[in-house]
XYZ file of C-alpha atoms in Angstrom:
709
model
C -104.639 10.209 76.255
C -106.479 13.397 75.311
C -105.012 15.990 72.959
C -104.030 18.020 76.018
C -102.231 15.026 77.523
C -100.437 14.403 74.229
C -99.328 18.035 74.169
C -97.979 17.777 77.720
C -96.223 14.514 76.909
C -94.534 16.002 73.837
C -93.463 19.062 75.830
C -92.019 16.799 78.517
C -90.115 14.553 76.108
C -88.720 17.414 74.000
C -88.149 19.733 76.971
C -90.280 22.516 75.467
C -92.949 24.812 76.970
C -96.443 23.295 76.810
C -97.906 26.435 75.210
C -95.276 26.416 72.467
C -96.022 22.766 71.654
C -99.767 23.434 71.719
C -99.450 26.412 69.371
C -97.242 24.433 66.998
C -99.725 21.546 66.882
C -102.529 24.026 66.184
C -100.608 25.490 63.262
C -99.835 22.031 61.874
C -103.506 21.119 62.306
C -104.493 24.192 60.289
C -102.431 22.865 57.378
C -99.412 25.141 57.812
C -96.157 23.715 56.463
C -93.048 23.357 58.584
C -91.038 25.974 56.592
C -93.906 28.479 56.909
C -94.272 27.948 60.652
C -90.522 28.218 61.227
C -90.176 31.391 59.111
C -93.364 33.346 59.716
C -94.904 32.223 62.997
C -92.008 32.667 65.418
C -94.109 34.527 67.980
C -96.442 31.562 68.375
C -93.722 28.904 68.439
C -91.072 30.664 70.474
C -88.885 30.748 67.321
C -88.613 26.953 66.994
C -86.542 25.803 64.017
C -87.638 23.270 61.384
C -85.961 20.356 63.180
C -87.853 21.058 66.409
C -91.174 21.510 64.604
C -90.656 18.249 62.701
C -89.862 16.494 66.005
C -93.149 17.766 67.488
C -95.043 16.582 64.412
C -93.429 13.130 64.425
C -93.937 12.584 68.150
C -97.552 13.711 67.853
C -98.101 11.145 65.083
C -96.488 8.432 67.217
C -98.521 9.212 70.343
C -101.728 9.546 68.340
C -101.066 6.123 66.795
C -100.506 4.709 70.303
C -103.900 6.078 71.369
C -105.590 4.429 68.392
C -103.943 1.146 69.326
C -105.196 1.491 72.916
C -108.749 2.047 71.657
C -108.537 -1.074 69.505
C -107.198 -3.164 72.406
C -109.841 -1.905 74.833
C -112.552 -2.742 72.314
C -111.226 -6.288 71.788
C -110.889 -7.063 75.516
C -114.316 -5.539 76.277
C -115.937 -7.684 73.580
C -114.386 -10.727 75.278
C -116.063 -9.666 78.529
C -112.705 -9.569 80.325
C -112.274 -5.828 80.861
C -111.831 -4.680 84.478
C -111.405 -1.158 85.933
C -107.814 -1.983 86.896
C -106.987 -3.263 83.401
C -108.655 -0.237 81.809
C -106.539 2.060 84.014
C -103.299 0.249 83.150
C -104.002 0.487 79.416
C -104.956 4.152 79.704
C -101.769 5.055 81.603
C -99.418 2.972 79.427
C -96.882 5.143 77.616
C -94.981 2.788 75.315
C -96.041 0.280 72.703
C -93.990 -2.677 73.999
C -95.573 -2.563 77.472
C -98.996 -2.076 75.889
C -98.549 -5.207 73.771
C -97.373 -7.134 76.857
C -100.571 -6.141 78.699
C -102.652 -7.183 75.702
C -100.874 -10.467 75.003
C -103.020 -12.744 77.273
C -106.172 -11.413 75.575
C -104.848 -11.285 72.037
C -106.722 -13.596 69.645
C -104.266 -16.257 68.570
C -104.024 -19.359 66.476
C -104.913 -22.681 68.055
C -102.007 -23.319 70.464
C -100.954 -26.394 72.412
C -102.092 -24.634 75.589
C -105.476 -23.832 74.076
C -105.999 -27.495 73.137
C -105.045 -28.498 76.695
C -107.550 -26.039 78.161
C -110.271 -27.455 75.927
C -109.362 -30.872 77.342
C -110.036 -29.551 80.846
C -106.402 -29.539 82.009
C -106.205 -25.973 83.353
C -107.055 -27.044 86.965
C -104.175 -29.533 86.817
C -101.840 -26.798 85.584
C -102.838 -24.620 88.543
C -102.291 -27.516 90.990
C -98.778 -28.058 89.615
C -97.950 -24.322 89.584
C -99.067 -23.931 93.222
C -96.726 -26.782 94.199
C -99.073 -28.135 96.840
C -99.449 -31.630 95.439
C -96.765 -34.062 96.569
C -97.672 -36.553 93.850
C -98.738 -34.728 90.674
C -98.863 -37.988 88.713
C -101.533 -39.232 91.096
C -103.462 -35.987 90.679
C -103.149 -36.274 86.898
C -105.074 -39.549 86.872
C -108.269 -37.622 87.581
C -107.880 -35.850 84.235
C -107.421 -38.952 82.067
C -110.545 -38.925 79.936
C -111.641 -38.180 76.382
C -108.630 -37.188 74.250
C -106.355 -37.344 77.289
C -105.341 -41.016 77.145
C -102.626 -41.208 79.826
C -101.322 -39.356 82.889
C -98.308 -38.379 80.774
C -100.678 -36.702 78.289
C -102.361 -34.843 81.147
C -99.032 -33.668 82.604
C -97.755 -32.621 79.186
C -100.925 -30.630 78.484
C -100.732 -28.942 81.890
C -97.113 -27.968 81.172
C -98.156 -26.418 77.856
C -100.653 -24.263 79.766
C -97.966 -23.269 82.320
C -95.546 -22.438 79.491
C -98.093 -20.147 77.863
C -98.970 -18.466 81.172
C -95.279 -17.748 81.769
C -94.776 -16.505 78.204
C -97.664 -14.043 78.552
C -96.507 -12.724 81.920
C -95.312 -9.107 81.710
C -92.599 -9.539 84.337
C -91.227 -12.622 82.612
C -91.054 -10.822 79.269
C -89.446 -7.775 80.870
C -86.843 -10.023 82.512
C -85.810 -11.416 79.135
C -86.117 -8.023 77.450
C -83.756 -6.431 79.970
C -81.255 -9.228 79.402
C -81.370 -8.553 75.642
C -80.943 -4.818 76.271
C -77.871 -5.456 78.417
C -76.014 -8.086 76.459
C -77.710 -9.173 73.222
C -75.253 -10.354 70.595
C -75.883 -10.317 66.860
C -74.238 -13.153 64.951
C -73.898 -13.583 61.212
C -72.967 -16.860 59.497
C -72.711 -17.635 55.817
C -75.156 -20.164 54.351
C -72.771 -23.019 53.527
C -73.744 -23.651 49.919
C -73.514 -19.917 49.120
C -70.024 -19.239 50.509
C -68.185 -19.699 47.203
C -70.659 -17.885 44.977
C -69.835 -14.612 43.248
C -72.810 -12.833 44.867
C -71.537 -13.762 48.331
C -68.113 -12.138 47.894
C -69.308 -8.675 48.912
C -70.535 -10.123 52.223
C -67.299 -11.968 53.028
C -66.674 -9.743 56.072
C -69.838 -11.182 57.650
C -69.333 -14.899 56.956
C -68.445 -15.420 60.619
C -69.226 -12.211 62.479
C -70.399 -11.519 66.006
C -70.644 -8.355 68.126
C -72.827 -6.780 70.853
C -76.073 -5.623 69.248
C -76.008 -2.226 70.965
C -72.592 -1.505 69.411
C -73.501 -2.623 65.897
C -73.614 0.510 63.688
C -76.541 1.040 61.350
C -74.591 0.516 58.124
C -73.246 -2.852 59.306
C -76.615 -4.085 60.506
C -78.310 -3.103 57.247
C -75.526 -4.765 55.244
C -76.022 -8.023 57.165
C -79.807 -7.779 56.832
C -79.411 -7.346 53.078
C -77.191 -10.439 52.974
C -79.859 -12.302 54.928
C -82.593 -11.142 52.525
C -80.507 -12.405 49.592
C -80.174 -15.823 51.245
C -76.406 -15.534 51.709
C -76.239 -14.881 55.467
C -78.098 -16.293 58.451
C -78.501 -13.890 61.381
C -79.419 -14.474 64.996
C -79.738 -12.272 68.090
C -79.064 -14.062 71.361
C -78.390 -13.397 75.023
C -77.244 -15.391 78.060
C -79.836 -18.202 78.207
C -78.539 -19.447 81.547
C -79.090 -16.131 83.297
C -82.592 -15.714 81.812
C -83.626 -19.254 82.777
C -82.283 -18.791 86.313
C -84.344 -15.624 86.792
C -87.507 -17.107 85.261
C -87.263 -20.304 87.324
C -86.696 -18.348 90.523
C -89.865 -16.299 89.943
C -92.058 -19.354 89.233
C -90.788 -22.330 91.214
C -92.001 -22.629 94.800
C -90.481 -25.300 97.040
C -89.189 -28.599 95.725
C -90.506 -32.016 94.779
C -92.148 -33.297 91.634
C -94.288 -30.179 91.036
C -91.207 -27.943 91.104
C -89.473 -30.182 88.557
C -92.488 -30.086 86.229
C -92.757 -26.300 86.517
C -89.042 -25.981 85.773
C -89.483 -28.020 82.600
C -92.454 -25.855 81.609
C -90.522 -22.616 82.275
C -87.592 -23.846 80.186
C -89.968 -24.782 77.367
C -91.698 -21.405 77.654
C -88.394 -19.563 77.345
C -86.952 -21.576 74.465
C -90.142 -22.075 72.440
C -92.126 -18.909 73.156
C -90.428 -16.022 74.992
C -86.907 -16.043 73.553
C -87.979 -16.251 69.863
C -90.571 -13.513 70.459
C -88.080 -11.143 72.132
C -85.448 -11.946 69.496
C -87.946 -10.926 66.787
C -88.766 -7.812 68.782
C -85.106 -6.805 69.012
C -84.489 -7.676 65.378
C -87.335 -5.344 64.413
C -86.272 -2.673 66.932
C -82.622 -2.697 65.841
C -83.570 -2.663 62.175
C -85.950 0.257 62.710
C -83.228 2.179 64.538
C -80.710 1.404 61.780
C -83.197 2.467 59.115
C -83.882 5.737 60.922
C -80.156 6.453 61.020
C -79.731 5.540 57.344
C -82.642 7.825 56.428
C -81.148 10.626 58.544
C -77.780 10.301 56.768
C -79.480 10.188 53.361
C -81.543 13.291 54.168
C -78.480 15.200 55.373
C -76.520 14.272 52.231
C -79.478 15.266 50.063
C -79.714 18.620 51.856
C -76.032 19.306 51.203
C -76.386 18.301 47.549
C -79.476 20.458 46.976
C -77.846 23.399 48.741
C -74.664 23.113 46.656
C -73.268 26.384 45.310
C -74.975 27.501 42.073
C -73.143 29.175 39.193
C -76.193 31.362 38.622
C -77.724 32.708 35.421
C -74.816 32.230 33.015
C -74.672 30.882 29.473
C -73.495 27.307 29.904
C -72.271 24.459 27.731
C -73.248 21.035 29.072
C -71.090 18.070 28.063
C -72.044 14.434 28.538
C -68.673 12.686 27.934
C -68.175 9.453 26.038
C -65.494 7.557 24.132
C -66.883 5.439 21.314
C -70.239 7.215 20.963
C -68.712 10.648 21.365
C -69.572 13.551 23.665
C -73.048 15.088 23.599
C -72.764 18.879 23.771
C -75.576 21.357 24.449
C -75.569 25.147 24.666
C -77.956 26.802 27.120
C -78.926 30.423 27.600
C -78.812 32.088 31.020
C -82.335 30.781 31.792
C -81.356 27.189 31.007
C -83.177 27.071 27.654
C -81.687 24.794 24.998
C -80.162 26.789 22.119
C -78.141 24.177 20.281
C -76.863 20.612 20.502
C -74.487 18.346 18.611
C -72.177 15.361 19.086
C -68.388 15.640 18.947
C -65.692 12.924 18.905
C -62.630 14.340 20.691
C -61.291 10.899 21.634
C -61.091 9.627 18.036
C -57.744 10.294 16.386
C -57.173 12.451 13.353
C -59.764 14.562 11.599
C -62.592 13.875 14.073
C -60.569 15.252 16.951
C -59.719 18.371 14.964
C -63.388 18.778 14.026
C -64.385 18.425 17.699
C -61.968 21.195 18.722
C -63.224 23.499 15.990
C -66.864 22.786 16.872
C -66.451 23.571 20.570
C -64.508 26.793 19.868
C -67.208 27.850 17.389
C -70.080 27.097 19.817
C -68.403 28.933 22.682
C -68.005 32.030 20.521
C -71.402 31.866 18.791
C -73.466 31.352 21.958
C -71.349 33.460 24.310
C -70.635 30.489 26.580
C -69.350 31.582 30.000
C -68.851 28.164 31.651
C -68.650 24.492 30.714
C -70.219 21.716 32.806
C -68.634 18.290 32.255
C -70.331 15.129 33.526
C -68.190 13.069 35.895
C -68.877 9.694 34.275
C -66.965 7.726 31.643
C -64.370 9.811 29.737
C -64.817 12.773 32.101
C -61.084 13.303 32.817
C -60.119 12.844 29.188
C -62.831 15.254 27.999
C -61.791 17.823 30.596
C -58.172 17.602 29.427
C -59.275 18.012 25.804
C -61.373 21.113 26.587
C -58.581 22.713 28.639
C -56.322 22.495 25.579
C -58.654 24.584 23.377
C -58.231 28.258 22.532
C -61.176 30.448 23.516
C -61.327 34.180 22.822
C -62.623 34.879 26.318
C -62.283 33.233 29.717
C -64.457 30.130 30.031
C -64.550 28.367 33.391
C -64.841 24.584 33.555
C -66.590 22.523 36.217
C -67.037 18.783 36.744
C -70.661 17.986 37.615
C -72.119 14.806 39.123
C -74.061 12.753 36.591
C -75.917 10.720 39.246
C -79.563 10.492 38.263
C -79.096 12.241 34.905
C -80.010 9.085 33.005
C -83.092 8.652 35.206
C -84.153 12.230 34.430
C -83.466 11.931 30.696
C -85.832 8.938 30.401
C -88.498 10.440 32.690
C -91.902 11.860 31.837
C -90.668 15.288 32.939
C -87.799 15.235 30.433
C -90.096 13.990 27.659
C -92.481 16.872 28.364
C -89.611 19.404 28.340
C -87.921 18.005 25.206
C -90.418 15.794 23.326
C -88.395 15.804 20.103
C -84.939 15.199 21.649
C -83.348 11.869 22.539
C -82.176 10.840 26.018
C -78.541 11.803 25.380
C -79.464 15.421 24.656
C -81.738 15.583 27.713
C -78.931 14.196 29.870
C -76.469 16.835 28.662
C -79.049 19.574 29.330
C -79.497 18.274 32.881
C -75.708 18.359 33.437
C -75.544 21.972 32.258
C -78.503 23.060 34.355
C -77.099 21.353 37.462
C -74.138 23.712 37.269
C -76.403 26.769 36.961
C -78.792 25.831 39.765
C -78.409 22.358 41.354
C -81.566 22.754 43.431
C -83.852 23.689 40.531
C -82.624 20.769 38.426
C -82.318 18.028 41.035
C -85.896 18.432 42.291
C -86.969 16.849 39.004
C -85.288 13.566 39.953
C -86.359 10.960 42.485
C -83.941 11.609 45.400
C -83.188 7.874 45.607
C -81.577 8.103 42.161
C -79.211 10.964 42.992
C -76.596 8.657 44.521
C -76.032 10.175 47.964
C -77.712 7.523 50.103
C -76.849 4.066 51.335
C -79.148 1.066 51.650
C -81.977 3.310 50.440
C -83.746 0.308 48.914
C -83.536 -1.625 52.198
C -85.320 0.879 54.443
C -89.017 1.651 54.976
C -89.900 3.356 51.693
C -92.781 5.454 53.055
C -90.595 6.838 55.874
C -87.765 7.478 53.412
C -90.055 9.333 51.005
C -91.526 11.459 53.802
C -88.074 12.405 55.082
C -86.672 13.221 51.640
C -89.758 15.191 50.601
C -89.477 17.284 53.779
C -85.780 17.833 53.039
C -86.463 18.995 49.484
C -89.293 21.244 50.720
C -87.014 22.749 53.376
C -84.230 23.476 50.859
C -86.521 24.958 48.211
C -88.188 27.292 50.688
C -84.969 28.352 52.395
C -83.558 29.474 49.028
C -86.770 30.942 47.626
C -88.144 30.543 44.105
C -88.360 32.934 41.163
C -92.064 32.837 40.339
C -91.502 33.685 36.670
C -88.759 31.182 35.823
C -89.407 28.236 38.168
C -90.384 24.908 36.646
C -93.550 23.115 37.675
C -91.449 20.621 39.630
C -89.685 23.329 41.610
C -92.970 25.102 42.384
C -94.441 21.822 43.636
C -92.164 21.980 46.698
C -93.001 25.587 47.592
C -94.886 25.817 50.887
C -98.646 25.427 50.388
C -98.600 24.572 46.673
C -98.187 20.951 45.582
C -98.524 19.465 42.056
C -101.964 20.851 41.126
C -101.369 24.481 42.109
C -97.841 24.368 40.648
C -99.318 23.264 37.322
C -101.985 25.974 37.527
C -99.329 28.653 38.158
C -97.290 27.550 35.132
C -100.431 27.482 32.974
C -101.498 30.943 34.190
C -97.983 32.239 33.453
C -98.147 30.777 29.947
C -101.498 32.368 29.194
C -101.011 35.760 30.892
C -97.274 36.365 30.782
C -94.922 36.992 33.679
C -96.270 37.807 37.134
C -95.796 41.455 38.053
C -96.779 41.186 41.740
C -97.327 38.588 44.440
C -100.948 39.632 44.796
C -101.497 38.463 41.207
C -101.130 34.910 42.540
C -104.673 35.238 43.902
C -105.934 35.091 40.305
C -104.481 31.615 39.761
C -107.319 29.049 39.652
C -107.862 27.192 42.963
C -105.109 29.152 44.739
C -107.140 30.343 47.727
C -106.287 32.502 50.764
C -104.721 29.665 52.763
C -102.416 28.574 49.930
C -101.520 32.214 49.224
C -100.597 32.780 52.869
C -98.392 29.674 52.859
C -96.559 30.258 49.563
C -96.296 34.018 49.010
C -93.272 34.697 51.227
C -91.187 32.045 49.471
C -91.851 33.268 45.907
C -89.715 36.020 44.370
C -90.609 38.480 41.557
C -87.479 40.449 40.555
C -89.492 42.417 37.939
C -92.125 43.660 40.409
C -92.611 47.374 41.044
C -92.767 46.547 44.756
C -89.215 45.652 45.879
C -90.647 43.623 48.772
C -91.986 41.130 46.210
C -88.367 40.086 45.620
C -87.640 39.500 49.308
C -88.613 37.063 52.054
C -90.802 39.701 53.714
C -94.307 38.198 53.796
C -97.109 40.268 52.209
C -98.860 40.268 55.591
C -95.947 42.408 56.840
C -95.842 44.894 53.951
C -97.874 47.442 55.980
C -95.228 47.386 58.710
C -92.445 48.195 56.232
C -94.586 50.859 54.558
C -95.228 52.444 57.971
C -91.487 52.414 58.716
C -90.892 54.221 55.417
C -93.580 56.849 56.122
C -92.232 57.418 59.628
C -88.822 58.157 58.116
C -90.103 60.286 55.228
C -88.928 57.954 52.475
C -90.124 55.279 50.071
C -89.796 51.534 50.651
C -87.081 51.411 47.966
C -85.103 54.142 49.722
C -85.526 52.362 53.036
C -84.083 49.174 51.541
C -81.130 50.976 49.938
C -80.151 53.263 52.826
C -78.683 51.494 55.875
C -78.474 54.850 57.653
C -82.257 55.237 57.596
C -82.727 51.667 58.839
C -80.269 52.246 61.691
C -82.556 54.985 63.076
C -85.595 52.700 63.318
C -86.782 51.803 66.826
C -88.327 48.344 66.341
C -90.172 48.476 69.653
C -92.532 51.063 68.135
C -93.854 48.432 65.719
C -94.579 45.619 68.180
C -98.264 44.669 68.290
C -100.452 41.794 69.480
C -99.663 39.812 66.318
C -96.148 41.048 65.503
C -93.256 40.633 67.909
C -89.523 41.255 67.906
C -88.606 37.974 66.092
C -90.663 38.969 63.022
C -89.410 42.561 63.103
C -85.802 41.370 63.350
C -86.321 39.094 60.335
C -87.843 41.990 58.384
C -84.801 44.181 59.061
C -82.451 41.404 57.904
C -84.406 41.137 54.655
C -84.390 44.882 54.086
C -80.605 44.790 54.477
C -80.069 41.914 52.026
C -83.357 41.172 50.238
C -83.714 37.622 48.901
C -80.201 36.642 50.003
C -79.314 33.186 48.683
C -78.080 31.089 51.638
C -75.937 28.944 49.348
C -72.181 29.459 49.098
C -70.173 30.639 46.095
C -69.081 28.037 43.560
C -65.370 27.222 43.283
C -63.391 25.832 40.366
C -61.654 22.481 40.872
C -58.954 20.571 39.044
C -57.864 16.946 39.508
C -54.161 16.078 39.670
C -52.557 16.018 36.226
C -51.483 12.605 34.963
C -53.646 10.643 37.430
C -56.526 9.176 35.429
C -56.827 5.481 36.372
C -56.437 3.289 39.454
C -53.176 1.972 37.949
C -51.677 5.484 38.300
C -52.137 5.433 42.086
C -49.391 4.642 44.587
C -49.490 4.551 48.378
C -48.296 7.829 49.853
C -49.532 10.046 47.014
C -51.316 13.269 48.016
C -54.118 14.303 45.656
C -57.015 16.766 45.403
C -60.519 15.288 45.491
C -64.242 16.020 45.770
C -66.443 14.462 48.473
C -69.192 12.545 46.641
C -70.988 10.698 49.450
C -70.989 10.677 53.245
C -71.894 7.675 55.388
C -71.683 6.882 59.083
C -68.402 5.061 58.522
C -66.645 7.677 56.428
C -66.671 9.723 53.235
C -66.226 8.734 49.588
C -63.962 10.973 47.543
C -63.601 11.304 43.767
C -59.905 11.695 42.904
C -60.416 11.481 39.132
C -59.773 7.791 38.458
C -63.388 6.658 37.807
C -63.488 4.907 41.195
C -64.192 6.788 44.411
C -61.878 6.174 47.344
C -63.005 5.819 50.962
C -61.751 7.967 53.810
C -62.720 5.833 56.793
C -64.088 7.795 59.746
C -60.860 7.004 61.630
C -58.852 8.734 58.870
C -60.887 11.934 58.647
C -58.991 13.809 61.356
C -56.245 13.420 63.966
C -58.906 13.161 66.675
C -61.965 11.082 67.454
C -64.824 11.778 65.035
C -68.332 10.551 65.851
C -70.023 11.943 62.735
C -68.216 12.487 59.381
C -70.392 15.568 58.794
C -68.417 17.265 61.563
C -65.364 17.202 59.296
C -66.496 17.146 55.661
C -69.431 18.262 53.549
C -70.809 16.888 50.296
C -68.975 18.265 47.208
C -66.311 19.820 49.438
C -62.864 20.104 47.841
C -60.336 18.175 49.943
C -56.774 16.847 49.806
C -56.231 13.180 50.553
C -53.351 10.769 50.948
C -53.407 7.309 49.344
C -53.119 4.657 52.078
C -53.775 1.515 50.064
C -54.991 0.408 46.627
C -56.748 -2.954 46.425
C -56.876 -3.465 42.663
C -58.500 -6.881 42.936
C -61.561 -5.515 44.767
C -61.227 -2.076 43.143
C -60.992 -0.326 46.525
C -58.988 2.781 47.383
C -58.241 3.655 51.011
C -57.598 7.329 51.728
C -56.677 9.679 54.572
C -57.823 13.307 54.706
C -54.908 15.735 55.078
């Protein structure tokens, strides 16, 4: 398949114009990132969004890989001297990997099989005689082949049947017959390994000790759970279909007439199915179903990560970060509005007497001294108790309090990044800083942590790690670029995800900033070592410089479009600043006047939106939240209670909600709404504030069942 054929195939499968797909592939081939293409090349792509561009990229990779596989297969068959024009044509026109492998199977180099041994013994002619069914007495015919290693007629017949079995197993139609049966009615069955049933590790898989359901109805989370149990040696899985139906169809296609030959062929077909075809197709469906389940798990993880990264920021406020604890106390840090560490100390509010009084005095003093505007409290151990303590203090000005997820904070605090930021501070201080910064700007802080450690995925260690990393990296890149980055305050990690940069250029930007001071214009980026024209084109529109003399440098208007805005200003007898401030002037602009060969209405429309609200943050406004008073442990819960909660994780089977008792409850997908829900994301979002009703509390298994109200 040529590049042109691949383009047409992608356009056909995604129902997109061929030219649009071709242009998009050209841009990707030139090294353009998906966010850049989606934002600044709408004329060439027909205004495709990031999801559509990613789909084109993924399908192109898949089809390109298929072409490479075809080339390898053609080379192998040609070297065997077995290539024919018809076979070449079939391989060339093949459009899916399963059919391609079926075509290749008879020519595929394999280990020494029973059929291969029989062929070496000269038994292939006997196999053909039996398959044709024209010999009334195959045992008599077999006598002619008794020689060498073939000692008896039974040996000859058995060898011939091995050859027939292999021929049947390598037949495309036979494999498709079984494959279609699996597609229609395959059943996945899970059984516990007998000597593991009573073990402590097996308890979490008790639902699958004797489980069976149609494979096509098995949801991704259940399949991955069973596969994990299998990997741990606790469960034994199998995928089966109706053997009787498959055997009937295979026999009918191979047996001609009756008599002894027909009986021998039937035995060979049955052996072929049970020993060769059925195990092969079962493995194929096991791999196919697992891949599909992994793709769904990765999709859910990526969507949760997107919601977490795009969580509402508090903004540039002076924040106190608190990492709660009982015995070891609470670690408290004070940060300025840029997130810089000003002060830290430990307090012991949960110790009676003088230490509690000292803790209260310390917090009140720090809030006053450092002008603290908000407090971020980690949601781990002692979170509720610490929050209650802080709410009872007397501050001279209003100080808002927020509970912040601690997931991944310990990973960050022990990381190389944290050591570089705070080389002389211990992990507890770093963790408290991370909690405080997460409140100010979740995106800027969370990019420093491996997404797998943030706690919003499921079975992330069971899926293809390279596919997971690619998906999560694209998600982080998409979020960072949709928000935009302050060039003068962004960390190296945040800059790494800006379109066109990466680790090396991000490091060079930070180093240049350190040596030369704050950037005063986007064009100054061109002075950064190794940041060439291509990288500048890719990154410039996503970087913001609030201090720049050119107001466009603090917007999403790309520098390549500055001349258009400047022309608009000249045409209206004003400056660019006046144009951005005065909606009346903008209302008089006729955009059609500015259309050219390279600039169309989509770009002009985007420019006008930016002039109206330059650098608008797409994230929502943060809201305060308070758990129900007096409900702090699972023992306080009773069925029927209605409580406030925060959505902490979303899966295909429901949403987990923190109700302030140190154990998240589950709202099953069937309890999310009074209607059918196919995807929990239709109803709830990560970190959304919800009200739930307690349905059941299983204290033995520490499970809380909830209903969204």
